[in-house]
mmCIF file of C-alpha atoms and ligand atoms in Angstrom:
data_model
loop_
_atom_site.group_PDB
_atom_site.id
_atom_site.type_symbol
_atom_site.label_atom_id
_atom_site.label_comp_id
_atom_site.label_asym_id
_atom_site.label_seq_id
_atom_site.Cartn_x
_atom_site.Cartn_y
_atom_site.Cartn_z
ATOM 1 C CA UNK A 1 0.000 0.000 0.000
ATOM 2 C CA UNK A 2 1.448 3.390 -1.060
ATOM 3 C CA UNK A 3 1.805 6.293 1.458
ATOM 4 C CA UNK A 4 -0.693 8.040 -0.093
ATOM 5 C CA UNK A 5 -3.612 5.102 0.409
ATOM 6 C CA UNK A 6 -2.767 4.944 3.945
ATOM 7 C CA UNK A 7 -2.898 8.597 4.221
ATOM 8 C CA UNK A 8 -6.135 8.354 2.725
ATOM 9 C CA UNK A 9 -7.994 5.630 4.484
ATOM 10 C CA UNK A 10 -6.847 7.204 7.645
ATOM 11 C CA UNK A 11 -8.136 10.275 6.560
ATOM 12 C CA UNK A 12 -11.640 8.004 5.200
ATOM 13 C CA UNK A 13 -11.873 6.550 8.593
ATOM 14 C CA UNK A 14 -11.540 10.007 10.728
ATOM 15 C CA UNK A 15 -14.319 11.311 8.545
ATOM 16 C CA UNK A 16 -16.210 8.124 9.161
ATOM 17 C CA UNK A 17 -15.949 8.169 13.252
ATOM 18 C CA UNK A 18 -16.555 11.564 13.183
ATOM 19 C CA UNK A 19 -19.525 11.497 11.031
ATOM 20 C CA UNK A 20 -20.652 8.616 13.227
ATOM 21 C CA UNK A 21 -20.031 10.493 16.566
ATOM 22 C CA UNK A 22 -23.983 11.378 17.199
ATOM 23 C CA UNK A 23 -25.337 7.933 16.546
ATOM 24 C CA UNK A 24 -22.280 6.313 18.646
ATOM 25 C CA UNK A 25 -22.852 8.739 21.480
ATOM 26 C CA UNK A 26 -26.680 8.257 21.684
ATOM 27 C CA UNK A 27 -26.972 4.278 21.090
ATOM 28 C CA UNK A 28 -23.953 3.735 24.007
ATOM 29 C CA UNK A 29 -25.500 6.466 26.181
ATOM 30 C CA UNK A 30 -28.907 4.572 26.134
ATOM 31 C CA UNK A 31 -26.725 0.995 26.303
ATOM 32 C CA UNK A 32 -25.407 2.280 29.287
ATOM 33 C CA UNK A 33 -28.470 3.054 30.974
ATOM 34 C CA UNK A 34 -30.315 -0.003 29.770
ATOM 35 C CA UNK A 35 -27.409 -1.684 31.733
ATOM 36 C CA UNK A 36 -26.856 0.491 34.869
ATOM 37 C CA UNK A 37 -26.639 -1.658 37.949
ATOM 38 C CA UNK A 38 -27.022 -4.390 36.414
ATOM 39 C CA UNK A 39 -23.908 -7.190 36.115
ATOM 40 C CA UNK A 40 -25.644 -10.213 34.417
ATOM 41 C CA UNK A 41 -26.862 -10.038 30.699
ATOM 42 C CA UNK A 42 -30.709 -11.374 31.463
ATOM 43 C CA UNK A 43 -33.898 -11.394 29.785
ATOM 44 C CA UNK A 44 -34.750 -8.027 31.033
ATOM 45 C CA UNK A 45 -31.595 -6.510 29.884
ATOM 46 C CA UNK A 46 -32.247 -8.075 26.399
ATOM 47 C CA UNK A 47 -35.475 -6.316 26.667
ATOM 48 C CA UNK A 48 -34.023 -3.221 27.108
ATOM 49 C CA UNK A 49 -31.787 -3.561 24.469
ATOM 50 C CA UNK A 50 -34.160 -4.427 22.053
ATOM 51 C CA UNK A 51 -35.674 -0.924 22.962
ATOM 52 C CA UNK A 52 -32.089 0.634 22.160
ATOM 53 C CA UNK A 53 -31.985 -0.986 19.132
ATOM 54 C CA UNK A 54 -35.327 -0.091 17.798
ATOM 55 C CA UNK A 55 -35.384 3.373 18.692
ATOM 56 C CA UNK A 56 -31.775 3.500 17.321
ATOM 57 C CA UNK A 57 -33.083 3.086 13.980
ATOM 58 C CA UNK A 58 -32.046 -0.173 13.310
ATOM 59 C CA UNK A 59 -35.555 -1.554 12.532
ATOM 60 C CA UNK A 60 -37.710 -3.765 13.972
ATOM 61 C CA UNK A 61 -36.834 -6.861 11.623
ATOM 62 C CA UNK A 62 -33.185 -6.554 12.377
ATOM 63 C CA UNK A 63 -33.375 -6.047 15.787
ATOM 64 C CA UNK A 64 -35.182 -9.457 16.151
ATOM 65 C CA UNK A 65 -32.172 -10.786 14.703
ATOM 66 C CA UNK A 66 -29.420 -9.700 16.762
ATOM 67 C CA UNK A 67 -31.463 -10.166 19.639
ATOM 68 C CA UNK A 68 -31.901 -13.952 19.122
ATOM 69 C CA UNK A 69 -28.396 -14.167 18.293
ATOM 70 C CA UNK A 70 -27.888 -12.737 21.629
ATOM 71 C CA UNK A 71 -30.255 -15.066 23.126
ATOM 72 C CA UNK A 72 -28.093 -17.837 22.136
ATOM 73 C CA UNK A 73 -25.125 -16.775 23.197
ATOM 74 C CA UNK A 74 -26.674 -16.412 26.251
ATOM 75 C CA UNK A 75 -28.157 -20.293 26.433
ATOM 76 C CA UNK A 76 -24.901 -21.702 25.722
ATOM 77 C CA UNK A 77 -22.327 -19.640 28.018
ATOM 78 C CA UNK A 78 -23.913 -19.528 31.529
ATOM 79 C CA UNK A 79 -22.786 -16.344 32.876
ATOM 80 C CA UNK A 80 -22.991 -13.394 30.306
ATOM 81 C CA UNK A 81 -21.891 -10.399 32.257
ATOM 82 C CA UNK A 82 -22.739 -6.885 31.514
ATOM 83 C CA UNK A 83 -19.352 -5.518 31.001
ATOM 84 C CA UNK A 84 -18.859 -7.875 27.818
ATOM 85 C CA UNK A 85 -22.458 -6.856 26.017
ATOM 86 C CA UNK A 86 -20.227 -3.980 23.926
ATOM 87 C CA UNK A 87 -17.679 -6.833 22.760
ATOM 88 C CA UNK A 88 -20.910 -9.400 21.993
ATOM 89 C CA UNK A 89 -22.925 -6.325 20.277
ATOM 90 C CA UNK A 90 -20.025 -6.001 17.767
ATOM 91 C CA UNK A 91 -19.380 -9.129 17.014
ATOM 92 C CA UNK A 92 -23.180 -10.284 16.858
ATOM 93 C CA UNK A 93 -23.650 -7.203 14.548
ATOM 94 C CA UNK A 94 -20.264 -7.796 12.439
ATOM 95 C CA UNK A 95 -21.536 -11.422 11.455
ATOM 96 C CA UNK A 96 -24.590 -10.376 10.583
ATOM 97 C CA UNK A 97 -23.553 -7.661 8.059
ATOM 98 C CA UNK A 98 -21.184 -10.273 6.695
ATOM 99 C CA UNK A 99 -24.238 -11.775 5.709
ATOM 100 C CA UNK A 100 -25.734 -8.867 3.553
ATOM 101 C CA UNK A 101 -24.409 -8.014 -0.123
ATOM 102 C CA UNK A 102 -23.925 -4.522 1.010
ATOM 103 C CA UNK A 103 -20.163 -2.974 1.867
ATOM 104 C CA UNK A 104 -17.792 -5.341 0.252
ATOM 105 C CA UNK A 105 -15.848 -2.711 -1.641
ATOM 106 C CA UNK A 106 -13.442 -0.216 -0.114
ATOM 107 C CA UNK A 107 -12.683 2.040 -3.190
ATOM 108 C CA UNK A 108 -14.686 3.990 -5.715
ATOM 109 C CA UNK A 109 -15.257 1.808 -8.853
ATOM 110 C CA UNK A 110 -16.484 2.366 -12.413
ATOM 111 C CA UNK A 111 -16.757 -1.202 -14.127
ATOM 112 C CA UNK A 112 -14.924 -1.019 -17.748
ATOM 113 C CA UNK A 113 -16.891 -3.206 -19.235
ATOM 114 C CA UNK A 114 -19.665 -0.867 -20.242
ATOM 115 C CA UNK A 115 -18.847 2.563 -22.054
ATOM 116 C CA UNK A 116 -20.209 4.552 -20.727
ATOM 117 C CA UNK A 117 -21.294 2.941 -17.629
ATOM 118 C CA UNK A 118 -24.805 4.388 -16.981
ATOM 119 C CA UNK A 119 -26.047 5.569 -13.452
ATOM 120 C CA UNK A 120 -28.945 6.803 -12.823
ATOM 121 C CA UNK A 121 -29.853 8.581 -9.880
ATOM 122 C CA UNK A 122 -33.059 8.555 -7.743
ATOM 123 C CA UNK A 123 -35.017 9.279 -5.310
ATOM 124 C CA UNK A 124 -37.598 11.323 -3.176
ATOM 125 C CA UNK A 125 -36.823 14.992 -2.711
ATOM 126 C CA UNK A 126 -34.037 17.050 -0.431
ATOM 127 C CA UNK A 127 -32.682 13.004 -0.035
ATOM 128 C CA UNK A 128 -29.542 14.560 -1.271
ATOM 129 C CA UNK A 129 -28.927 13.193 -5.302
ATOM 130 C CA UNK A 130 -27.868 15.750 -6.777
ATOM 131 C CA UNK A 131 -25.120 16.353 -4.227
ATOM 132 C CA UNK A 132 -24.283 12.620 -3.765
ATOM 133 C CA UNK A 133 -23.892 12.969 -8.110
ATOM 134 C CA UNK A 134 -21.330 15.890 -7.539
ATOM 135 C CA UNK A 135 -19.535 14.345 -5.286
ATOM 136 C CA UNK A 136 -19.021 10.707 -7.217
ATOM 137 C CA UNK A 137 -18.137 13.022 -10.147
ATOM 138 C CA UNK A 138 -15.388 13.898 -8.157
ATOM 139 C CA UNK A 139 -14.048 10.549 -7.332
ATOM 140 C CA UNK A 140 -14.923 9.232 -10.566
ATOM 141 C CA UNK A 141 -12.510 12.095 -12.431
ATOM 142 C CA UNK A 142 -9.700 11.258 -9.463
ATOM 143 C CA UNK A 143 -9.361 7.829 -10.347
ATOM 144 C CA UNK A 144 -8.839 8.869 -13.706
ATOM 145 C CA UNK A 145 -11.931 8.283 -15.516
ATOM 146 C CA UNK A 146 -13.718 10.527 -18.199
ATOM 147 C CA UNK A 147 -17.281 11.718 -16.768
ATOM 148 C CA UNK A 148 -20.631 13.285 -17.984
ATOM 149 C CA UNK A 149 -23.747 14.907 -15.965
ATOM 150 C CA UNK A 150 -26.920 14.560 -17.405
ATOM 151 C CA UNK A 151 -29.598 17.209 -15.751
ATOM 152 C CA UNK A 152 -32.756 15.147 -15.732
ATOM 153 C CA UNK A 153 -34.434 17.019 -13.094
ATOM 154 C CA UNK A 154 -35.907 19.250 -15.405
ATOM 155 C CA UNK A 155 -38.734 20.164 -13.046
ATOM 156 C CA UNK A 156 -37.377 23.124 -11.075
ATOM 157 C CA UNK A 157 -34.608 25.700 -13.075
ATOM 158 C CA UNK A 158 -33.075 25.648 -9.733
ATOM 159 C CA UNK A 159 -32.314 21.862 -9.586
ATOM 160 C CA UNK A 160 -30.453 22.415 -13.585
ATOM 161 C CA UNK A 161 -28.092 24.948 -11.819
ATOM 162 C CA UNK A 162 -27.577 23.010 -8.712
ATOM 163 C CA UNK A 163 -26.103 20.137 -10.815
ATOM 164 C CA UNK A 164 -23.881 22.762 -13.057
ATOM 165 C CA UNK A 165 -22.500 24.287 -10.009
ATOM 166 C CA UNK A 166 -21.413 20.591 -9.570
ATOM 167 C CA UNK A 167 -20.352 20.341 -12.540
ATOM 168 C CA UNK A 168 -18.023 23.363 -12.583
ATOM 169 C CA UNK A 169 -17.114 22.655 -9.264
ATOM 170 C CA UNK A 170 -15.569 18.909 -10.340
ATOM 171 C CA UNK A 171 -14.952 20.396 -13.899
ATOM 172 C CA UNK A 172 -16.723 18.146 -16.140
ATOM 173 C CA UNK A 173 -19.463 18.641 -18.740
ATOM 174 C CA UNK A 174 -22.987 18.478 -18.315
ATOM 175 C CA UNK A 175 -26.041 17.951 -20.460
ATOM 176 C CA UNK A 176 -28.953 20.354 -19.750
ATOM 177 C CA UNK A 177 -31.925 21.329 -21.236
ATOM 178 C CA UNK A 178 -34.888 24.348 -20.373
ATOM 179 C CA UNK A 179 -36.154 23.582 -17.270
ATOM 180 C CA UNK A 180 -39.851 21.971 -17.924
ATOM 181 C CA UNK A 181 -38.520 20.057 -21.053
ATOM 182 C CA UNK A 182 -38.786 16.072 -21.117
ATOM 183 C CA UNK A 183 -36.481 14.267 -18.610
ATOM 184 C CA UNK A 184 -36.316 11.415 -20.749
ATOM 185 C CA UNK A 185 -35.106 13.908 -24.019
ATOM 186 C CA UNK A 186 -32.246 14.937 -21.580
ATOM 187 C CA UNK A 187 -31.490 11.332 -20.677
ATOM 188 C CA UNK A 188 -31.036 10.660 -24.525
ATOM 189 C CA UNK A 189 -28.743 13.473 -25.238
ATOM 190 C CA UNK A 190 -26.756 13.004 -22.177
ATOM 191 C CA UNK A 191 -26.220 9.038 -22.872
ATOM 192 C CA UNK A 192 -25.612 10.198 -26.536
ATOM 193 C CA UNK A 193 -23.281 12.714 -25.292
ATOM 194 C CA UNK A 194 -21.481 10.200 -23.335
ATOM 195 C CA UNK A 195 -20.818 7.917 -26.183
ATOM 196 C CA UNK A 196 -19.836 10.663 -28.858
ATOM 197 C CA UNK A 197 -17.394 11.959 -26.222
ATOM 198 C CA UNK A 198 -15.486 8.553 -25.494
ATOM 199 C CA UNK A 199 -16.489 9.144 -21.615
ATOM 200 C CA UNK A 200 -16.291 6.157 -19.623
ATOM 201 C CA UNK A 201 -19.336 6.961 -16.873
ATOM 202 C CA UNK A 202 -22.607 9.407 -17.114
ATOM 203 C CA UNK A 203 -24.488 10.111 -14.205
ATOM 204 C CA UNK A 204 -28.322 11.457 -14.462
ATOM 205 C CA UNK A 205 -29.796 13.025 -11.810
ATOM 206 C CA UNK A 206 -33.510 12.759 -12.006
ATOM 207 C CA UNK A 207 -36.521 14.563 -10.279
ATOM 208 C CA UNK A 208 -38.009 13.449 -6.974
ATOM 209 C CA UNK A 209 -40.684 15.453 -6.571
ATOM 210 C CA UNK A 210 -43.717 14.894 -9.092
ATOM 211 C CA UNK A 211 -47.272 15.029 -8.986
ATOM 212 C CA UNK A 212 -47.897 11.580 -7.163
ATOM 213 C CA UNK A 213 -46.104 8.771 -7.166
ATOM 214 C CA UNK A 214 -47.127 6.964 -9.555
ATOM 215 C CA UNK A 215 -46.508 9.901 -12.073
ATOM 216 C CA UNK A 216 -42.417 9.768 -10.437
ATOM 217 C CA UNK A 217 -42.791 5.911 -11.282
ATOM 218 C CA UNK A 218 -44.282 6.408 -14.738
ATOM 219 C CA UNK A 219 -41.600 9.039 -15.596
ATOM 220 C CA UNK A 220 -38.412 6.906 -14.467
ATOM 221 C CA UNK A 221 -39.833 3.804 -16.309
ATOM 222 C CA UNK A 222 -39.557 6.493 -19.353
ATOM 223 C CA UNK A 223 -36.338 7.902 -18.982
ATOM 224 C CA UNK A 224 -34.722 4.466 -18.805
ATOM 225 C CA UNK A 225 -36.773 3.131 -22.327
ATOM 226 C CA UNK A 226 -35.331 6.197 -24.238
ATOM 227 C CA UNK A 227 -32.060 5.889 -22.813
ATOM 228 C CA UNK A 228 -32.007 2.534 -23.943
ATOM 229 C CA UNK A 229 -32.362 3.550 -27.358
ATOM 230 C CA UNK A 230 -28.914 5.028 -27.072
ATOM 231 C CA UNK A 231 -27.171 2.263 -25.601
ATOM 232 C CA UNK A 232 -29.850 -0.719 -25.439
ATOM 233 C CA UNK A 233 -28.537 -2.188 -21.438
ATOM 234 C CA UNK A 234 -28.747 1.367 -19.908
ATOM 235 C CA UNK A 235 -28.915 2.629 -17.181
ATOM 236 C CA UNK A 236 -26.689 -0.387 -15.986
ATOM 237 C CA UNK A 237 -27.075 1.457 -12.235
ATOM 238 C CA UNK A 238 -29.746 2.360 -10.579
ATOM 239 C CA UNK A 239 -28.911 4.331 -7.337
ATOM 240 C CA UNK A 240 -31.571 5.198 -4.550
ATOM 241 C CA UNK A 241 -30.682 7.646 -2.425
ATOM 242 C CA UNK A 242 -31.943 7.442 0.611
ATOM 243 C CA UNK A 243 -31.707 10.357 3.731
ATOM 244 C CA UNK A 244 -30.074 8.851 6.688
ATOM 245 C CA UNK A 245 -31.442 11.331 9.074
ATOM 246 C CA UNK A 246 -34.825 10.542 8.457
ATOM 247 C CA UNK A 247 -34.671 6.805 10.048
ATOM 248 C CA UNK A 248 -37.770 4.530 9.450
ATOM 249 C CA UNK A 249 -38.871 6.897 6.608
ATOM 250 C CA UNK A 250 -35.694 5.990 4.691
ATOM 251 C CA UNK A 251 -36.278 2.174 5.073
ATOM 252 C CA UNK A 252 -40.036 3.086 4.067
ATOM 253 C CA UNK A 253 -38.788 5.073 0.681
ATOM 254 C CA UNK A 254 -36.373 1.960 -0.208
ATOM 255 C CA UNK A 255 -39.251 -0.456 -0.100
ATOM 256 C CA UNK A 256 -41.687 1.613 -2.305
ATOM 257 C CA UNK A 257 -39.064 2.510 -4.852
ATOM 258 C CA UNK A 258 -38.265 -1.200 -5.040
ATOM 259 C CA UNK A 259 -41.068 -2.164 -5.180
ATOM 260 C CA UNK A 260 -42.246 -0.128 -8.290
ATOM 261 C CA UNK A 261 -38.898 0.184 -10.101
ATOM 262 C CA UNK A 262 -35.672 -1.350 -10.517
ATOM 263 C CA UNK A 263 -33.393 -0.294 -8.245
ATOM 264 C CA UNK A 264 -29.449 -1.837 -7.745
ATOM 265 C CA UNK A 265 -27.544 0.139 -5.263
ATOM 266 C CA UNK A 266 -27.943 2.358 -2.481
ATOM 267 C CA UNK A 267 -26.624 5.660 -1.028
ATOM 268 C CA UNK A 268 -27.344 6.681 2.724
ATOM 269 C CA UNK A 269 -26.842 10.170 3.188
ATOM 270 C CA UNK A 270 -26.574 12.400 5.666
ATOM 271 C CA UNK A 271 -25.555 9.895 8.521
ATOM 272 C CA UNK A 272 -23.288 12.852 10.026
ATOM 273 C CA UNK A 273 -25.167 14.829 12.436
ATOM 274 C CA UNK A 274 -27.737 12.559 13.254
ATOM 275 C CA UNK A 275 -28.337 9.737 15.639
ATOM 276 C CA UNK A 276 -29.784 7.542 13.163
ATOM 277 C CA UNK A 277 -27.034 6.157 11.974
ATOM 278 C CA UNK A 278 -28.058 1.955 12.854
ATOM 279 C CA UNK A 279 -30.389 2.463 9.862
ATOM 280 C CA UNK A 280 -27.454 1.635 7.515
ATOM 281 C CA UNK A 281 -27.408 -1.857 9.598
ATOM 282 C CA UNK A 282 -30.694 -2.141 9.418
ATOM 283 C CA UNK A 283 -30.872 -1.077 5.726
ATOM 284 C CA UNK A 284 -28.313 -3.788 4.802
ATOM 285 C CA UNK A 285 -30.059 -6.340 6.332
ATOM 286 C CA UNK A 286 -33.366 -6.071 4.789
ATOM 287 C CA UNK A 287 -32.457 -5.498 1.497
ATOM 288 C CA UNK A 288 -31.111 -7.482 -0.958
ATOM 289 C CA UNK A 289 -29.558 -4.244 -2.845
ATOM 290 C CA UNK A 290 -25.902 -3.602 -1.458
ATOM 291 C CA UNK A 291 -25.577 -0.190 0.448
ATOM 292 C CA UNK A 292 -22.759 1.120 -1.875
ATOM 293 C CA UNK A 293 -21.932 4.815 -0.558
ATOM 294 C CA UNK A 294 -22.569 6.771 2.731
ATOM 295 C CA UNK A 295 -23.179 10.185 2.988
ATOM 296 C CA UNK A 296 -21.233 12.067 5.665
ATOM 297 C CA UNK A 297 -21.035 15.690 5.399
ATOM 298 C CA UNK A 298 -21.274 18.405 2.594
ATOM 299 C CA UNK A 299 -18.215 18.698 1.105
ATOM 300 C CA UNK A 300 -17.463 16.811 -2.017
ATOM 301 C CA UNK A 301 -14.710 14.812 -0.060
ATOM 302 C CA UNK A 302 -17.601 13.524 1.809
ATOM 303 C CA UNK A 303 -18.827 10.825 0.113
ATOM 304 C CA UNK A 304 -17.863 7.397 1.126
ATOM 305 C CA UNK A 305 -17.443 3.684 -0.650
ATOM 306 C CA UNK A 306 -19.746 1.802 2.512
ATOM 307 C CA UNK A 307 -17.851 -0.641 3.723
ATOM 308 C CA UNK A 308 -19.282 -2.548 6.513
ATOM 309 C CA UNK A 309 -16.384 -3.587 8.075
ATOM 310 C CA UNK A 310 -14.725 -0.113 8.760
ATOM 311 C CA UNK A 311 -18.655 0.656 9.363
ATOM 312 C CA UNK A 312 -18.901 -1.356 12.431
ATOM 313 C CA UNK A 313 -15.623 -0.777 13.319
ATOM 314 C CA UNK A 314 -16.121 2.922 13.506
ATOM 315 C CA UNK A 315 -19.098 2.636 15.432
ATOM 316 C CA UNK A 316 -18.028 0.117 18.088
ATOM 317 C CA UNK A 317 -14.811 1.995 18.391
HETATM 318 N N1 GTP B 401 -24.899 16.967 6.274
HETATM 319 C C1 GTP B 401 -25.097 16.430 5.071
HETATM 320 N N2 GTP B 401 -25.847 17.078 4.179
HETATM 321 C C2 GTP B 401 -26.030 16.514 2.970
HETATM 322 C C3 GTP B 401 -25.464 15.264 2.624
HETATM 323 N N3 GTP B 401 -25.838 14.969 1.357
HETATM 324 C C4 GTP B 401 -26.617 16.000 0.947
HETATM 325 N N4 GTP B 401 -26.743 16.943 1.897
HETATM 326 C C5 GTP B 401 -27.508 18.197 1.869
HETATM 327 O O1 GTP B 401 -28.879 17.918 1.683
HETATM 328 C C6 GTP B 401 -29.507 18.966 0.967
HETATM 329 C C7 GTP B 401 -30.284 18.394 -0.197
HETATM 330 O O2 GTP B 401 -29.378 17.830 -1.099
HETATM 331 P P1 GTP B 401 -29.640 17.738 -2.668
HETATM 332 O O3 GTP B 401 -28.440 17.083 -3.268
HETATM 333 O O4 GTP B 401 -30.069 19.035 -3.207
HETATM 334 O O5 GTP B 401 -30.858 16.731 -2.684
HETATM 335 P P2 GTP B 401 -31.729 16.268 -3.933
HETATM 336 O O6 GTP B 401 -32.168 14.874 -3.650
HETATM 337 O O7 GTP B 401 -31.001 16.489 -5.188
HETATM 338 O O8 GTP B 401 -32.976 17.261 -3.820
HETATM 339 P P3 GTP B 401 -34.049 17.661 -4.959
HETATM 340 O O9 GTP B 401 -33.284 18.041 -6.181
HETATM 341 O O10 GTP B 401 -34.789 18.809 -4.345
HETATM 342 O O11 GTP B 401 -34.927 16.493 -5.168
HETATM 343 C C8 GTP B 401 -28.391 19.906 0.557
HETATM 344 O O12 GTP B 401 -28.374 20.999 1.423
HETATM 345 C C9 GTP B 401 -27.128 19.071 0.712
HETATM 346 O O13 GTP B 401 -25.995 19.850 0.995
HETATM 347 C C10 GTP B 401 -24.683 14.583 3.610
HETATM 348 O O14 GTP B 401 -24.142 13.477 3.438
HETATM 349 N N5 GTP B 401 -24.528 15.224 4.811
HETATM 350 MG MG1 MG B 402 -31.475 17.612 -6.878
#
């Protein structure tokens, strides 16, 4: 490993604790209380974990999970003392995200078997797209690799500029129409764009606010038929972003919008500054799509490759 990588995933894994700091401080905080006075791991601590858990955001369906696992250990060693719950909870948790499909990679990836590799971007609004699109541009261009925005949120002027100040910002070039004009048009000229220029990844950010939700449905289902007549296996990503901060309503949004469309990865954004971060164990769990980034802050440095290793590392530190 080259200085600079360790530099780097040092620097990756500050970010990450840091951006973690909320969720660690209020899930141990209510651990410790659920355990005060208490020396023996027993049914009615296990209760009161289950409460931690749950109103930690992990979910309900996940929760049942580590609890039983818990429960086990507990059957089969005699004496579980209170003191060694932290070390269980981590390694309970650890094997089962080994389980899931999400966090395997460590480093920002565009396959080269496609060209251009086609993402597109969705998911309800304020969830943060168009940022999480800036800042993938950015890692995407570091590692070398040629990139094009397509602005497919056509439905408010400011969303067009939001995405060119991203695109300025990373300096690469961006397809844009009038706002109002047909997503799907702008998905066409953007893939087209893509493939006249040679680039090697095109990202299209797409609207999340519509009339109803079955309009939002409707229109996606469009935007990936024309795109298709461009390059006929596009989009070959589909990337829900999901809000973090918003807990249960995240896991709510991921199983309508895969339920009614397509979807193959995930972002979770905006994990720093909130509390909710056990949704991202949660989210892994229940879902057979692979959490693939995390957000954690702003800046265009702060988008992460989810890994769930470092994940639970950083939050059992
Ligand atoms: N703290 C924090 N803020 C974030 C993160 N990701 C996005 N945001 C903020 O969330 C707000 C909404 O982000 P956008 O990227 O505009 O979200 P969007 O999904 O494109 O929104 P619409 O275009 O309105 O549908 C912005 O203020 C972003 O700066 C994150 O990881 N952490
Ligand atoms: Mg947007």
């Amino acid at each position: 490993m080259s200085l600079f990588k360790k530099i780097f995933t040092r620097e990756k894994k500050e970010t990450l604790d840091k951006g973690l700091e909320k969720s660690k401080n209020d899930f141990f905080s209510k651990l410790g209380k659920a355990v005060a006075g208490k020396s023996k791991v027993d049914e009615e601590v296990l209760d009161d974990l289950e409460d931690v858990l749950v109103s930690s955001d992990v979910g309900v369906g996940t929760t049942v999970k580590i609890i039983n696992r818990i429960e086990e250990r507990v059957a089969r060693d005699r004496f579980l003392g209170t003191d060694e719950l932290n070390k269980i909870l981590r390694e309970e948790i650890a094997a089962l995200m080994a389980e899931t499909n999400s966090g395997e990679a460590t480093e920002f990836y565009v396959p080269t078997d496609k060209k251009p590799y086609v993402i597109m971007v969705v998911g309800v609004n304020g969830v943060g797209k168009t940022t999480t699109i800036g800042k993938l541009a950015y890692q995407f261009k570091k590692e070398g690799k040629k990139v094009v925005l397509g602005a497919a949120d056509t439905f408010r002027a400011a969303a067009i500029e939001q995405l060119q100040v991203w695109a300025d910002r990373v300096d690469v070039p961006i397809v844009k129409q009038r706002m109002g004009s047909d997503p799907a048009s702008v998905a066409f000229d953007s893939v087209q764009s893509a493939v006249k220029q040679d680039a090697d990844v095109v990202i299209i950010d797409t609207a999340g606010r519509l009339h109803n939700k079955v309009n939002l449905m409707n229109e996606l289902t469009k935007v990936k038929r024309v795109m298709q007549k461009v390059v006929d296996d596009a989009p070959h990503e589909v990337l829900l972003v999901l809000d973090g901060s918003t807990g249960q309503n995240a896991f709510e949004q991921a199983k309508q919008f895969t339920a009614a469309t397509e979807v193959t990865s995930l972002a979770v954004t905006k994990l720093d500054g909130t509390a909710k971060g056990g949704v991202v164990i949660g989210i892994s769990d229940q879902f057979q799509i692979p959490v693939k980034y995390i957000g954690v802050g702003e800046g265009i440095e702060d988008l992460q490759v989810f890994n769930k290793y470092e994940f639970v590392d950083s939050f059992f530190k």
